[in-house]
């Protein structure tokens, strides 16, 4: 346990923020560190795979003839740590407090991805053969929507024959409740630029006679979504596959207290969303649109009377199964163009996109994983979806035609993408145990 913790802390000290162009060297250092971890685990053929963007890290152990092959996926990049002032401990100085380890990337994904590495290391580093074959592929652009991994998989797919993918990048539904994630939403991320002219103007001298870029941005954005959260773009939901009745029933049976979710977990003053759908359907299966930031104009101390000529909006849509990210991107661009007033310039740039994915919980690879988790955690494994996105999952399905087994070891209060991200260390150790048992089960099939 001490060795796992030490190695994890060293990994977490590397600020591998893939979205930040100034962090390229750190991202590369994290890739090299990942390769070192693969080597220490006893994986063979360890190498960095270069391409557009940050490197992939590959390693394999393929000496279990006749046994299944797992593609073990993780990501070594992390979200930006800002706002820094809200962290109680520095984001890149991993700190143990009680049973938690605090750092950016502690749960998403270094602290969970390390589970896969150490499950292998426990065999190979002790001279024991693995019960299955493994191919490890870790990427460094998951959090920034880069497409190196998809370019690579599309080109090399054939050489990547495997029976299932194994991913530790999701969470447990509740503490002590072993969870397998069988569905993720897709995403389309966009940046909207509004321009009304060449220069900012005095709001008294020109107000009433010229357009205001921030106001146009607000109107455009507001026109796309209704007050309860329904996206108003015609055709947006085309192709959407709703959850089955069986799935809805299984969600309704999950141990859940909506008030506790609101106040304890989300810490919001009120919940929100389309009233005709249950909370789980809204979170896991419905498409959404969110504004991440609106930049422009004056927000400094005091008052300034200005009409801004430029505004930028960062926004994204989450997609349900069956929705095509390319189509959604074009619909979005079209909708923006339609509501932009004549003479105002607007442009929508799609930064990245990925489809949703659903996995059949009856698939034997999923079942065996659930049994392994039940053994280690001592209670029955539940199947849930998550509203988050892991772009490679859709790709694995499309290109490799195999299911992704998502064993979740994060917790709902891990503060993913937020200040004070942490991982609950006992879950890391139990995760290693569960993955090792999973290998044994697959090897015995
Ligand atoms: N690990 C998360 C996704 C996740 C979180 C799944 C919790 C299940 C439960 C992943 O690293 C992530 O945050 N992905 C991004 C992808 C995007 C930037 C393409 C996301 O969902 O915002
Ligand atoms: Zn992640």
CSV table of C-alpha atoms and ligand atoms in Angstrom, one decimal:
chain,number,residue,atom,x,y,z
A,1,UNK,CA,0.0,0.0,0.0
A,2,UNK,CA,2.8,2.3,0.8
A,3,UNK,CA,4.5,1.7,-2.5
A,4,UNK,CA,1.2,2.4,-4.4
A,5,UNK,CA,0.7,5.6,-2.4
A,6,UNK,CA,4.3,6.8,-3.1
A,7,UNK,CA,4.1,6.1,-6.8
A,8,UNK,CA,0.7,7.8,-7.0
A,9,UNK,CA,1.9,10.9,-5.2
A,10,UNK,CA,4.9,11.2,-7.5
A,11,UNK,CA,2.6,10.9,-10.5
A,12,UNK,CA,0.2,13.5,-9.0
A,13,UNK,CA,3.1,16.0,-8.5
A,14,UNK,CA,3.3,16.3,-12.3
A,15,UNK,CA,0.9,19.1,-13.4
A,16,UNK,CA,-0.3,17.3,-16.6
A,17,UNK,CA,-3.0,19.8,-17.5
A,18,UNK,CA,-3.6,18.9,-21.1
A,19,UNK,CA,-5.7,21.9,-21.9
A,20,UNK,CA,-2.9,24.3,-21.0
A,21,UNK,CA,-0.4,24.9,-23.9
A,22,UNK,CA,2.1,26.1,-21.3
A,23,UNK,CA,2.0,22.7,-19.6
A,24,UNK,CA,3.2,20.6,-22.6
A,25,UNK,CA,6.5,19.7,-20.9
A,26,UNK,CA,4.7,18.6,-17.8
A,27,UNK,CA,2.2,16.5,-19.8
A,28,UNK,CA,5.1,14.8,-21.5
A,29,UNK,CA,6.8,14.2,-18.2
A,30,UNK,CA,3.6,12.6,-17.0
A,31,UNK,CA,3.6,10.4,-20.1
A,32,UNK,CA,7.2,9.3,-19.4
A,33,UNK,CA,6.3,8.6,-15.8
A,34,UNK,CA,3.4,6.5,-16.9
A,35,UNK,CA,5.7,4.5,-19.1
A,36,UNK,CA,8.0,4.0,-16.1
A,37,UNK,CA,5.0,2.7,-14.1
A,38,UNK,CA,4.1,0.3,-16.9
A,39,UNK,CA,7.7,-1.0,-16.9
A,40,UNK,CA,7.8,-1.4,-13.2
A,41,UNK,CA,4.6,-3.4,-13.4
A,42,UNK,CA,6.3,-5.8,-15.8
A,43,UNK,CA,4.5,-4.8,-19.0
A,44,UNK,CA,6.4,-5.4,-22.2
A,45,UNK,CA,6.9,-3.3,-25.4
A,46,UNK,CA,6.4,-0.1,-23.4
A,47,UNK,CA,6.6,3.0,-25.6
A,48,UNK,CA,5.2,6.4,-26.1
A,49,UNK,CA,3.1,6.7,-29.3
A,50,UNK,CA,3.6,10.1,-30.8
A,51,UNK,CA,1.0,11.9,-33.0
A,52,UNK,CA,-0.9,15.1,-33.0
A,53,UNK,CA,-1.1,16.4,-29.5
A,54,UNK,CA,0.1,14.6,-26.3
A,55,UNK,CA,1.6,11.1,-26.5
A,56,UNK,CA,-0.2,7.9,-25.8
A,57,UNK,CA,1.5,5.4,-23.6
A,58,UNK,CA,1.4,1.7,-24.5
A,59,UNK,CA,2.5,-1.5,-22.9
A,60,UNK,CA,1.3,-5.1,-23.1
A,61,UNK,CA,1.6,-8.6,-21.6
A,62,UNK,CA,0.3,-11.2,-24.1
A,63,UNK,CA,1.5,-14.5,-22.7
A,64,UNK,CA,-1.8,-16.2,-21.7
A,65,UNK,CA,-2.7,-18.1,-24.9
A,66,UNK,CA,-6.4,-18.9,-25.2
A,67,UNK,CA,-7.3,-16.5,-22.5
A,68,UNK,CA,-9.2,-13.2,-23.1
A,69,UNK,CA,-7.4,-10.0,-23.9
A,70,UNK,CA,-8.3,-6.8,-22.0
A,71,UNK,CA,-7.6,-3.3,-23.3
A,72,UNK,CA,-6.8,-1.4,-20.1
A,73,UNK,CA,-7.5,2.3,-20.6
A,74,UNK,CA,-6.7,5.3,-18.4
A,75,UNK,CA,-5.8,9.0,-18.8
A,76,UNK,CA,-2.7,10.6,-17.3
A,77,UNK,CA,-3.9,14.2,-18.0
A,78,UNK,CA,-5.9,16.3,-15.5
A,79,UNK,CA,-8.2,19.2,-15.5
A,80,UNK,CA,-6.9,22.7,-14.8
A,81,UNK,CA,-6.6,23.4,-11.1
A,82,UNK,CA,-8.1,26.9,-11.1
A,83,UNK,CA,-9.5,28.6,-9.0
A,84,UNK,CA,-6.4,28.0,-6.9
A,85,UNK,CA,-7.5,30.1,-4.0
A,86,UNK,CA,-10.2,27.6,-3.2
A,87,UNK,CA,-7.8,24.7,-2.6
A,88,UNK,CA,-7.1,23.9,1.1
A,89,UNK,CA,-3.9,22.1,0.1
A,90,UNK,CA,-1.8,22.9,-3.1
A,91,UNK,CA,-3.3,20.9,-6.1
A,92,UNK,CA,0.0,19.5,-7.2
A,93,UNK,CA,1.4,18.7,-3.7
A,94,UNK,CA,-0.6,15.6,-3.0
A,95,UNK,CA,-1.6,15.5,0.7
A,96,UNK,CA,-3.0,12.7,2.8
A,97,UNK,CA,-5.6,13.8,5.3
A,98,UNK,CA,-7.2,10.9,7.1
A,99,UNK,CA,-8.0,8.2,4.5
A,100,UNK,CA,-8.2,10.6,1.6
A,101,UNK,CA,-5.4,11.8,-0.7
A,102,UNK,CA,-6.0,15.4,-2.0
A,103,UNK,CA,-4.6,16.5,-5.4
A,104,UNK,CA,-5.7,17.5,-8.9
A,105,UNK,CA,-6.1,14.2,-10.7
A,106,UNK,CA,-6.4,12.2,-7.4
A,107,UNK,CA,-9.6,10.6,-8.6
A,108,UNK,CA,-9.7,11.7,-12.2
A,109,UNK,CA,-7.9,9.7,-13.3
A,110,UNK,CA,-4.5,9.0,-11.8
A,111,UNK,CA,-5.7,7.6,-8.5
A,112,UNK,CA,-8.1,5.2,-10.3
A,113,UNK,CA,-5.9,4.4,-13.3
A,114,UNK,CA,-3.1,3.3,-11.0
A,115,UNK,CA,-5.4,0.5,-9.9
A,116,UNK,CA,-5.1,-1.2,-13.3
A,117,UNK,CA,-1.3,-0.9,-13.2
A,118,UNK,CA,-0.9,-2.3,-9.8
A,119,UNK,CA,-3.3,-5.1,-10.4
A,120,UNK,CA,-0.9,-6.3,-13.1
A,121,UNK,CA,2.2,-5.4,-11.1
A,122,UNK,CA,1.1,-7.7,-8.2
A,123,UNK,CA,1.4,-10.6,-10.6
A,124,UNK,CA,4.3,-9.8,-12.9
A,125,UNK,CA,6.6,-8.1,-10.5
A,126,UNK,CA,6.3,-11.2,-8.2
A,127,UNK,CA,7.1,-13.5,-11.1
A,128,UNK,CA,3.6,-14.9,-11.4
A,129,UNK,CA,1.9,-15.1,-14.8
A,130,UNK,CA,-1.3,-13.0,-15.4
A,131,UNK,CA,-4.4,-15.0,-15.9
A,132,UNK,CA,-5.3,-12.9,-19.0
A,133,UNK,CA,-3.6,-10.9,-21.7
A,134,UNK,CA,-3.5,-7.2,-21.3
A,135,UNK,CA,-2.8,-4.2,-23.6
A,136,UNK,CA,-2.4,-0.9,-21.7
A,137,UNK,CA,-3.3,2.3,-23.6
A,138,UNK,CA,-3.2,5.5,-21.6
A,139,UNK,CA,-3.8,8.9,-23.2
A,140,UNK,CA,-3.0,12.5,-22.2
A,141,UNK,CA,-5.9,14.4,-23.9
A,142,UNK,CA,-9.0,13.0,-22.4
A,143,UNK,CA,-9.8,16.1,-20.4
A,144,UNK,CA,-9.3,18.4,-23.3
A,145,UNK,CA,-11.0,16.5,-26.0
A,146,UNK,CA,-7.9,15.9,-28.1
A,147,UNK,CA,-8.2,13.3,-30.8
A,148,UNK,CA,-4.8,11.6,-30.9
A,149,UNK,CA,-6.2,8.5,-29.3
A,150,UNK,CA,-9.1,8.3,-31.8
A,151,UNK,CA,-6.8,8.9,-34.8
A,152,UNK,CA,-4.5,6.2,-33.5
A,153,UNK,CA,-7.3,3.6,-32.8
A,154,UNK,CA,-8.9,4.2,-36.1
A,155,UNK,CA,-5.6,3.7,-37.9
A,156,UNK,CA,-4.4,0.8,-35.8
A,157,UNK,CA,-7.7,-0.8,-34.7
A,158,UNK,CA,-7.0,-4.1,-36.4
A,159,UNK,CA,-3.8,-4.6,-34.5
A,160,UNK,CA,-5.6,-4.0,-31.3
A,161,UNK,CA,-7.7,-7.1,-31.1
A,162,UNK,CA,-9.2,-7.5,-27.6
A,163,UNK,CA,-12.2,-9.0,-26.0
A,164,UNK,CA,-13.2,-6.1,-23.8
A,165,UNK,CA,-11.9,-2.8,-22.5
A,166,UNK,CA,-11.4,-2.2,-18.8
A,167,UNK,CA,-11.6,1.3,-17.5
A,168,UNK,CA,-11.3,2.8,-14.0
A,169,UNK,CA,-12.5,6.3,-14.5
A,170,UNK,CA,-16.0,6.4,-13.0
A,171,UNK,CA,-17.5,6.5,-9.6
A,172,UNK,CA,-19.4,4.4,-7.1
A,173,UNK,CA,-23.0,5.3,-6.7
A,174,UNK,CA,-22.5,5.6,-3.0
A,175,UNK,CA,-19.7,4.8,-0.5
A,176,UNK,CA,-19.4,1.1,-0.1
A,177,UNK,CA,-21.7,0.4,-2.9
A,178,UNK,CA,-19.8,-1.3,-5.7
A,179,UNK,CA,-20.8,0.1,-9.0
A,180,UNK,CA,-20.4,-0.6,-12.7
A,181,UNK,CA,-21.1,2.2,-15.1
A,182,UNK,CA,-23.0,1.0,-18.2
A,183,UNK,CA,-23.7,4.2,-19.9
A,184,UNK,CA,-22.1,7.6,-20.6
A,185,UNK,CA,-23.3,10.7,-22.3
A,186,UNK,CA,-21.7,12.1,-25.4
A,187,UNK,CA,-20.5,15.7,-25.8
A,188,UNK,CA,-20.2,18.5,-28.2
A,189,UNK,CA,-18.1,21.4,-27.0
A,190,UNK,CA,-18.3,24.8,-28.7
A,191,UNK,CA,-16.9,28.3,-28.6
A,192,UNK,CA,-19.2,31.1,-29.8
A,193,UNK,CA,-17.7,34.5,-30.9
A,194,UNK,CA,-19.9,37.5,-31.2
A,195,UNK,CA,-18.6,40.7,-32.8
A,196,UNK,CA,-20.5,43.9,-33.3
A,197,UNK,CA,-17.8,46.2,-34.5
A,198,UNK,CA,-14.2,47.3,-34.3
A,199,UNK,CA,-14.1,49.0,-31.0
A,200,UNK,CA,-15.8,49.3,-27.6
A,201,UNK,CA,-18.0,52.5,-27.3
A,202,UNK,CA,-19.2,55.0,-24.8
A,203,UNK,CA,-22.6,53.7,-23.6
A,204,UNK,CA,-24.1,57.2,-23.2
A,205,UNK,CA,-22.8,58.6,-26.5
A,206,UNK,CA,-23.7,55.5,-28.6
A,207,UNK,CA,-26.3,53.6,-26.5
A,208,UNK,CA,-29.6,53.4,-28.3
A,209,UNK,CA,-27.8,53.5,-31.7
A,210,UNK,CA,-25.5,50.4,-31.8
A,211,UNK,CA,-25.7,46.7,-30.8
A,212,UNK,CA,-24.1,45.3,-27.7
A,213,UNK,CA,-22.0,42.1,-28.2
A,214,UNK,CA,-22.6,40.8,-24.7
A,215,UNK,CA,-26.3,41.3,-25.0
A,216,UNK,CA,-26.4,39.5,-28.3
A,217,UNK,CA,-24.4,36.7,-26.8
A,218,UNK,CA,-26.9,36.5,-23.9
A,219,UNK,CA,-29.9,36.5,-26.3
A,220,UNK,CA,-28.4,33.9,-28.6
A,221,UNK,CA,-27.6,31.6,-25.7
A,222,UNK,CA,-30.9,32.1,-24.0
A,223,UNK,CA,-32.8,31.3,-27.2
A,224,UNK,CA,-31.3,27.8,-27.4
A,225,UNK,CA,-32.7,26.5,-24.2
A,226,UNK,CA,-36.0,26.7,-22.4
A,227,UNK,CA,-36.4,27.7,-18.7
A,228,UNK,CA,-36.7,24.1,-17.5
A,229,UNK,CA,-33.7,23.0,-19.4
A,230,UNK,CA,-35.0,21.6,-22.6
A,231,UNK,CA,-32.9,22.4,-25.6
A,232,UNK,CA,-35.1,24.2,-28.1
A,233,UNK,CA,-33.2,23.5,-31.4
A,234,UNK,CA,-35.4,21.7,-33.8
A,235,UNK,CA,-34.2,18.2,-34.5
A,236,UNK,CA,-31.7,18.3,-31.6
A,237,UNK,CA,-33.0,15.1,-30.1
A,238,UNK,CA,-33.4,13.1,-33.4
A,239,UNK,CA,-32.1,9.6,-33.0
A,240,UNK,CA,-32.1,9.7,-29.2
A,241,UNK,CA,-32.6,6.3,-27.7
A,242,UNK,CA,-34.4,6.5,-24.3
A,243,UNK,CA,-33.6,4.1,-21.5
A,244,UNK,CA,-35.5,0.9,-21.4
A,245,UNK,CA,-38.3,0.3,-18.9
A,246,UNK,CA,-36.1,-2.2,-17.2
A,247,UNK,CA,-33.3,0.3,-16.8
A,248,UNK,CA,-35.7,3.0,-15.4
A,249,UNK,CA,-36.9,0.5,-12.9
A,250,UNK,CA,-33.4,-0.4,-11.8
A,251,UNK,CA,-32.6,3.3,-11.3
A,252,UNK,CA,-35.7,3.7,-9.2
A,253,UNK,CA,-34.5,0.9,-7.0
A,254,UNK,CA,-31.2,2.5,-6.2
A,255,UNK,CA,-30.7,3.7,-2.6
A,256,UNK,CA,-31.2,7.4,-3.1
A,257,UNK,CA,-32.4,10.5,-1.1
A,258,UNK,CA,-33.0,13.4,-3.4
A,259,UNK,CA,-32.7,16.0,-0.6
A,260,UNK,CA,-29.4,14.5,0.5
A,261,UNK,CA,-28.2,14.6,-3.1
A,262,UNK,CA,-29.2,18.3,-3.4
A,263,UNK,CA,-27.8,19.6,-0.1
A,264,UNK,CA,-25.1,17.0,0.7
A,265,UNK,CA,-23.6,16.2,-2.7
A,266,UNK,CA,-24.4,18.8,-5.3
A,267,UNK,CA,-24.7,21.5,-2.6
A,268,UNK,CA,-27.2,23.5,-4.7
A,269,UNK,CA,-30.1,25.6,-3.3
A,270,UNK,CA,-32.5,23.9,-5.6
A,271,UNK,CA,-32.6,21.1,-8.3
A,272,UNK,CA,-33.6,22.0,-11.8
A,273,UNK,CA,-34.5,20.4,-15.1
A,274,UNK,CA,-37.2,19.0,-17.3
A,275,UNK,CA,-40.1,18.1,-15.0
A,276,UNK,CA,-41.3,15.2,-17.1
A,277,UNK,CA,-38.2,13.2,-16.5
A,278,UNK,CA,-36.8,11.6,-13.3
A,279,UNK,CA,-33.6,13.0,-12.0
A,280,UNK,CA,-31.5,10.0,-13.1
A,281,UNK,CA,-32.9,10.2,-16.6
A,282,UNK,CA,-32.1,13.9,-16.7
A,283,UNK,CA,-28.6,13.3,-15.4
A,284,UNK,CA,-27.7,10.2,-17.3
A,285,UNK,CA,-29.8,9.9,-20.5
A,286,UNK,CA,-31.2,13.3,-21.5
A,287,UNK,CA,-29.3,15.7,-23.7
A,288,UNK,CA,-28.4,19.0,-22.1
A,289,UNK,CA,-26.8,22.4,-22.9
A,290,UNK,CA,-24.6,24.2,-20.4
A,291,UNK,CA,-22.8,27.6,-20.5
A,292,UNK,CA,-19.3,27.3,-19.0
A,293,UNK,CA,-18.3,30.9,-19.3
A,294,UNK,CA,-19.1,34.2,-21.0
A,295,UNK,CA,-16.2,36.6,-21.5
A,296,UNK,CA,-16.3,40.2,-22.5
A,297,UNK,CA,-17.1,43.7,-21.4
A,298,UNK,CA,-16.4,45.1,-18.0
A,299,UNK,CA,-16.5,43.2,-14.7
A,300,UNK,CA,-13.8,45.0,-12.8
A,301,UNK,CA,-14.1,47.1,-9.6
A,302,UNK,CA,-16.5,50.0,-9.7
A,303,UNK,CA,-18.5,51.2,-12.7
A,304,UNK,CA,-17.5,51.7,-16.3
A,305,UNK,CA,-20.0,52.7,-19.0
A,306,UNK,CA,-19.0,50.8,-22.0
A,307,UNK,CA,-20.7,49.0,-24.9
A,308,UNK,CA,-18.5,45.9,-25.6
A,309,UNK,CA,-17.9,45.0,-29.2
A,310,UNK,CA,-16.9,41.4,-28.6
A,311,UNK,CA,-18.1,38.5,-26.5
A,312,UNK,CA,-17.0,34.9,-26.2
A,313,UNK,CA,-19.1,32.0,-24.9
A,314,UNK,CA,-17.8,28.6,-24.0
A,315,UNK,CA,-20.6,26.0,-24.1
A,316,UNK,CA,-21.3,22.4,-24.5
A,317,UNK,CA,-24.1,19.9,-25.0
A,318,UNK,CA,-24.2,16.5,-23.5
A,319,UNK,CA,-25.7,13.9,-25.8
A,320,UNK,CA,-27.9,10.9,-25.1
A,321,UNK,CA,-27.4,7.6,-26.9
A,322,UNK,CA,-28.1,7.7,-30.6
A,323,UNK,CA,-27.4,11.4,-31.1
A,324,UNK,CA,-24.7,12.1,-33.6
A,325,UNK,CA,-22.1,14.7,-32.4
A,326,UNK,CA,-21.5,16.0,-36.0
A,327,UNK,CA,-25.1,16.5,-36.6
A,328,UNK,CA,-25.6,18.3,-33.3
A,329,UNK,CA,-22.6,20.5,-34.1
A,330,UNK,CA,-24.1,21.6,-37.4
A,331,UNK,CA,-27.6,22.2,-35.8
A,332,UNK,CA,-26.0,24.3,-33.2
A,333,UNK,CA,-24.1,26.4,-35.7
A,334,UNK,CA,-27.3,26.8,-37.8
A,335,UNK,CA,-29.3,27.8,-34.7
A,336,UNK,CA,-26.8,30.4,-33.7
A,337,UNK,CA,-26.7,31.9,-37.2
A,338,UNK,CA,-30.5,32.1,-37.3
A,339,UNK,CA,-30.8,34.1,-34.1
A,340,UNK,CA,-27.9,36.4,-34.7
A,341,UNK,CA,-29.3,39.9,-35.6
A,342,UNK,CA,-28.5,41.1,-39.1
A,343,UNK,CA,-25.2,42.8,-39.3
A,344,UNK,CA,-23.8,41.3,-36.2
A,345,UNK,CA,-21.0,38.7,-36.7
A,346,UNK,CA,-21.3,35.4,-35.0
A,347,UNK,CA,-19.2,32.3,-35.4
A,348,UNK,CA,-19.4,29.0,-33.7
A,349,UNK,CA,-16.3,26.8,-33.5
A,350,UNK,CA,-16.7,23.2,-32.5
A,351,UNK,CA,-13.8,22.2,-30.2
A,352,UNK,CA,-14.5,18.5,-29.9
A,353,UNK,CA,-17.2,15.9,-29.9
A,354,UNK,CA,-17.9,12.3,-28.9
A,355,UNK,CA,-21.0,10.1,-28.9
A,356,UNK,CA,-22.7,8.6,-25.9
A,357,UNK,CA,-22.3,4.9,-25.2
A,358,UNK,CA,-24.3,2.2,-23.5
A,359,UNK,CA,-23.0,-1.2,-22.5
A,360,UNK,CA,-25.2,-4.3,-22.0
A,361,UNK,CA,-25.1,-5.2,-18.3
A,362,UNK,CA,-25.7,-8.8,-19.2
A,363,UNK,CA,-22.5,-9.1,-21.2
A,364,UNK,CA,-20.3,-11.8,-19.5
A,365,UNK,CA,-17.3,-9.4,-19.2
A,366,UNK,CA,-19.5,-7.0,-17.3
A,367,UNK,CA,-21.0,-9.7,-15.1
A,368,UNK,CA,-17.7,-11.1,-14.1
A,369,UNK,CA,-16.5,-7.6,-13.1
A,370,UNK,CA,-19.6,-7.1,-11.0
A,371,UNK,CA,-19.0,-10.4,-9.2
A,372,UNK,CA,-15.3,-9.5,-8.5
A,373,UNK,CA,-16.4,-6.2,-7.0
A,374,UNK,CA,-19.1,-7.8,-5.0
A,375,UNK,CA,-16.6,-10.2,-3.5
A,376,UNK,CA,-14.2,-7.4,-2.5
A,377,UNK,CA,-16.7,-4.8,-1.2
A,378,UNK,CA,-19.1,-7.3,0.3
A,379,UNK,CA,-22.3,-6.0,-1.2
A,380,UNK,CA,-24.2,-6.5,-4.4
A,381,UNK,CA,-22.8,-4.5,-7.3
A,382,UNK,CA,-25.2,-2.0,-8.9
A,383,UNK,CA,-25.3,-0.9,-12.5
A,384,UNK,CA,-25.7,2.8,-13.2
A,385,UNK,CA,-25.0,5.2,-15.9
A,386,UNK,CA,-23.1,8.5,-15.6
A,387,UNK,CA,-23.8,11.8,-17.3
A,388,UNK,CA,-20.0,12.4,-17.9
A,389,UNK,CA,-18.2,11.5,-21.0
A,390,UNK,CA,-15.2,9.2,-21.7
A,391,UNK,CA,-14.8,9.7,-25.5
A,392,UNK,CA,-12.8,6.5,-26.1
A,393,UNK,CA,-15.7,4.3,-24.9
A,394,UNK,CA,-17.8,5.2,-28.0
A,395,UNK,CA,-14.7,4.6,-30.2
A,396,UNK,CA,-13.9,1.3,-28.6
A,397,UNK,CA,-17.5,0.2,-29.4
A,398,UNK,CA,-17.3,1.5,-33.0
A,399,UNK,CA,-13.8,0.5,-34.0
A,400,UNK,CA,-13.0,-2.5,-31.9
A,401,UNK,CA,-16.6,-3.7,-31.4
A,402,UNK,CA,-16.1,-4.8,-27.8
A,403,UNK,CA,-17.8,-3.7,-24.6
A,404,UNK,CA,-16.2,-1.4,-22.1
A,405,UNK,CA,-16.2,-2.6,-18.5
A,406,UNK,CA,-16.2,0.5,-16.3
A,407,UNK,CA,-15.4,-0.5,-12.7
A,408,UNK,CA,-16.0,2.6,-10.6
A,409,UNK,CA,-13.9,3.3,-7.5
A,410,UNK,CA,-14.3,7.1,-7.2
A,411,UNK,CA,-16.8,8.6,-4.7
A,412,UNK,CA,-19.6,11.2,-5.3
A,413,UNK,CA,-17.7,13.6,-3.0
A,414,UNK,CA,-14.3,13.3,-4.8
A,415,UNK,CA,-14.7,16.9,-6.3
A,416,UNK,CA,-13.9,15.9,-9.9
A,417,UNK,CA,-12.9,19.0,-12.0
A,418,UNK,CA,-13.4,21.1,-8.8
A,419,UNK,CA,-11.1,22.4,-6.1
A,420,UNK,CA,-10.0,19.9,-3.4
A,421,UNK,CA,-10.2,16.9,-5.6
A,422,UNK,CA,-9.4,13.7,-3.6
A,423,UNK,CA,-9.5,10.0,-3.7
A,424,UNK,CA,-10.6,7.7,-0.9
A,425,UNK,CA,-7.4,5.6,-0.5
A,426,UNK,CA,-9.2,2.4,0.7
A,427,UNK,CA,-10.9,2.3,-2.6
A,428,UNK,CA,-7.6,2.4,-4.5
A,429,UNK,CA,-6.4,-0.7,-2.5
A,430,UNK,CA,-9.8,-2.5,-2.8
A,431,UNK,CA,-9.8,-1.6,-6.5
A,432,UNK,CA,-6.5,-3.3,-7.0
A,433,UNK,CA,-7.9,-6.4,-5.3
A,434,UNK,CA,-11.1,-6.3,-7.3
A,435,UNK,CA,-9.3,-6.0,-10.6
A,436,UNK,CA,-7.0,-8.8,-9.7
A,437,UNK,CA,-10.0,-11.0,-8.9
A,438,UNK,CA,-11.5,-10.0,-12.2
A,439,UNK,CA,-8.4,-11.2,-14.0
A,440,UNK,CA,-8.7,-14.5,-12.1
A,441,UNK,CA,-12.3,-14.9,-13.0
A,442,UNK,CA,-11.7,-14.2,-16.7
A,443,UNK,CA,-8.7,-16.5,-16.7
A,444,UNK,CA,-10.9,-19.3,-15.3
A,445,UNK,CA,-13.7,-19.0,-17.8
B,1,LIG,N1,-13.7,10.6,-15.6
B,1,LIG,C1,-14.5,11.6,-16.2
B,1,LIG,C2,-15.9,11.3,-16.7
B,1,LIG,C3,-16.7,10.7,-15.6
B,1,LIG,C4,-16.8,11.3,-14.4
B,1,LIG,C5,-17.4,9.6,-15.8
B,1,LIG,C6,-17.6,10.7,-13.4
B,1,LIG,C7,-18.2,9.0,-14.9
B,1,LIG,C8,-18.3,9.6,-13.6
B,1,LIG,C9,-13.7,12.1,-17.5
B,1,LIG,O1,-12.3,12.2,-17.2
B,1,LIG,C10,-14.2,13.4,-17.9
B,1,LIG,O2,-14.4,14.3,-17.1
B,1,LIG,N2,-14.4,13.6,-19.2
B,1,LIG,C11,-14.7,14.8,-19.8
B,1,LIG,C12,-14.6,14.6,-21.2
B,1,LIG,C13,-14.7,15.7,-22.1
B,1,LIG,C14,-13.8,16.8,-21.8
B,1,LIG,C15,-14.5,15.3,-23.6
B,1,LIG,C16,-16.1,15.3,-19.4
B,1,LIG,O3,-17.0,14.4,-19.2
B,1,LIG,O4,-16.3,16.5,-19.3
B,2,LIG,ZN1,-11.5,10.9,-16.2
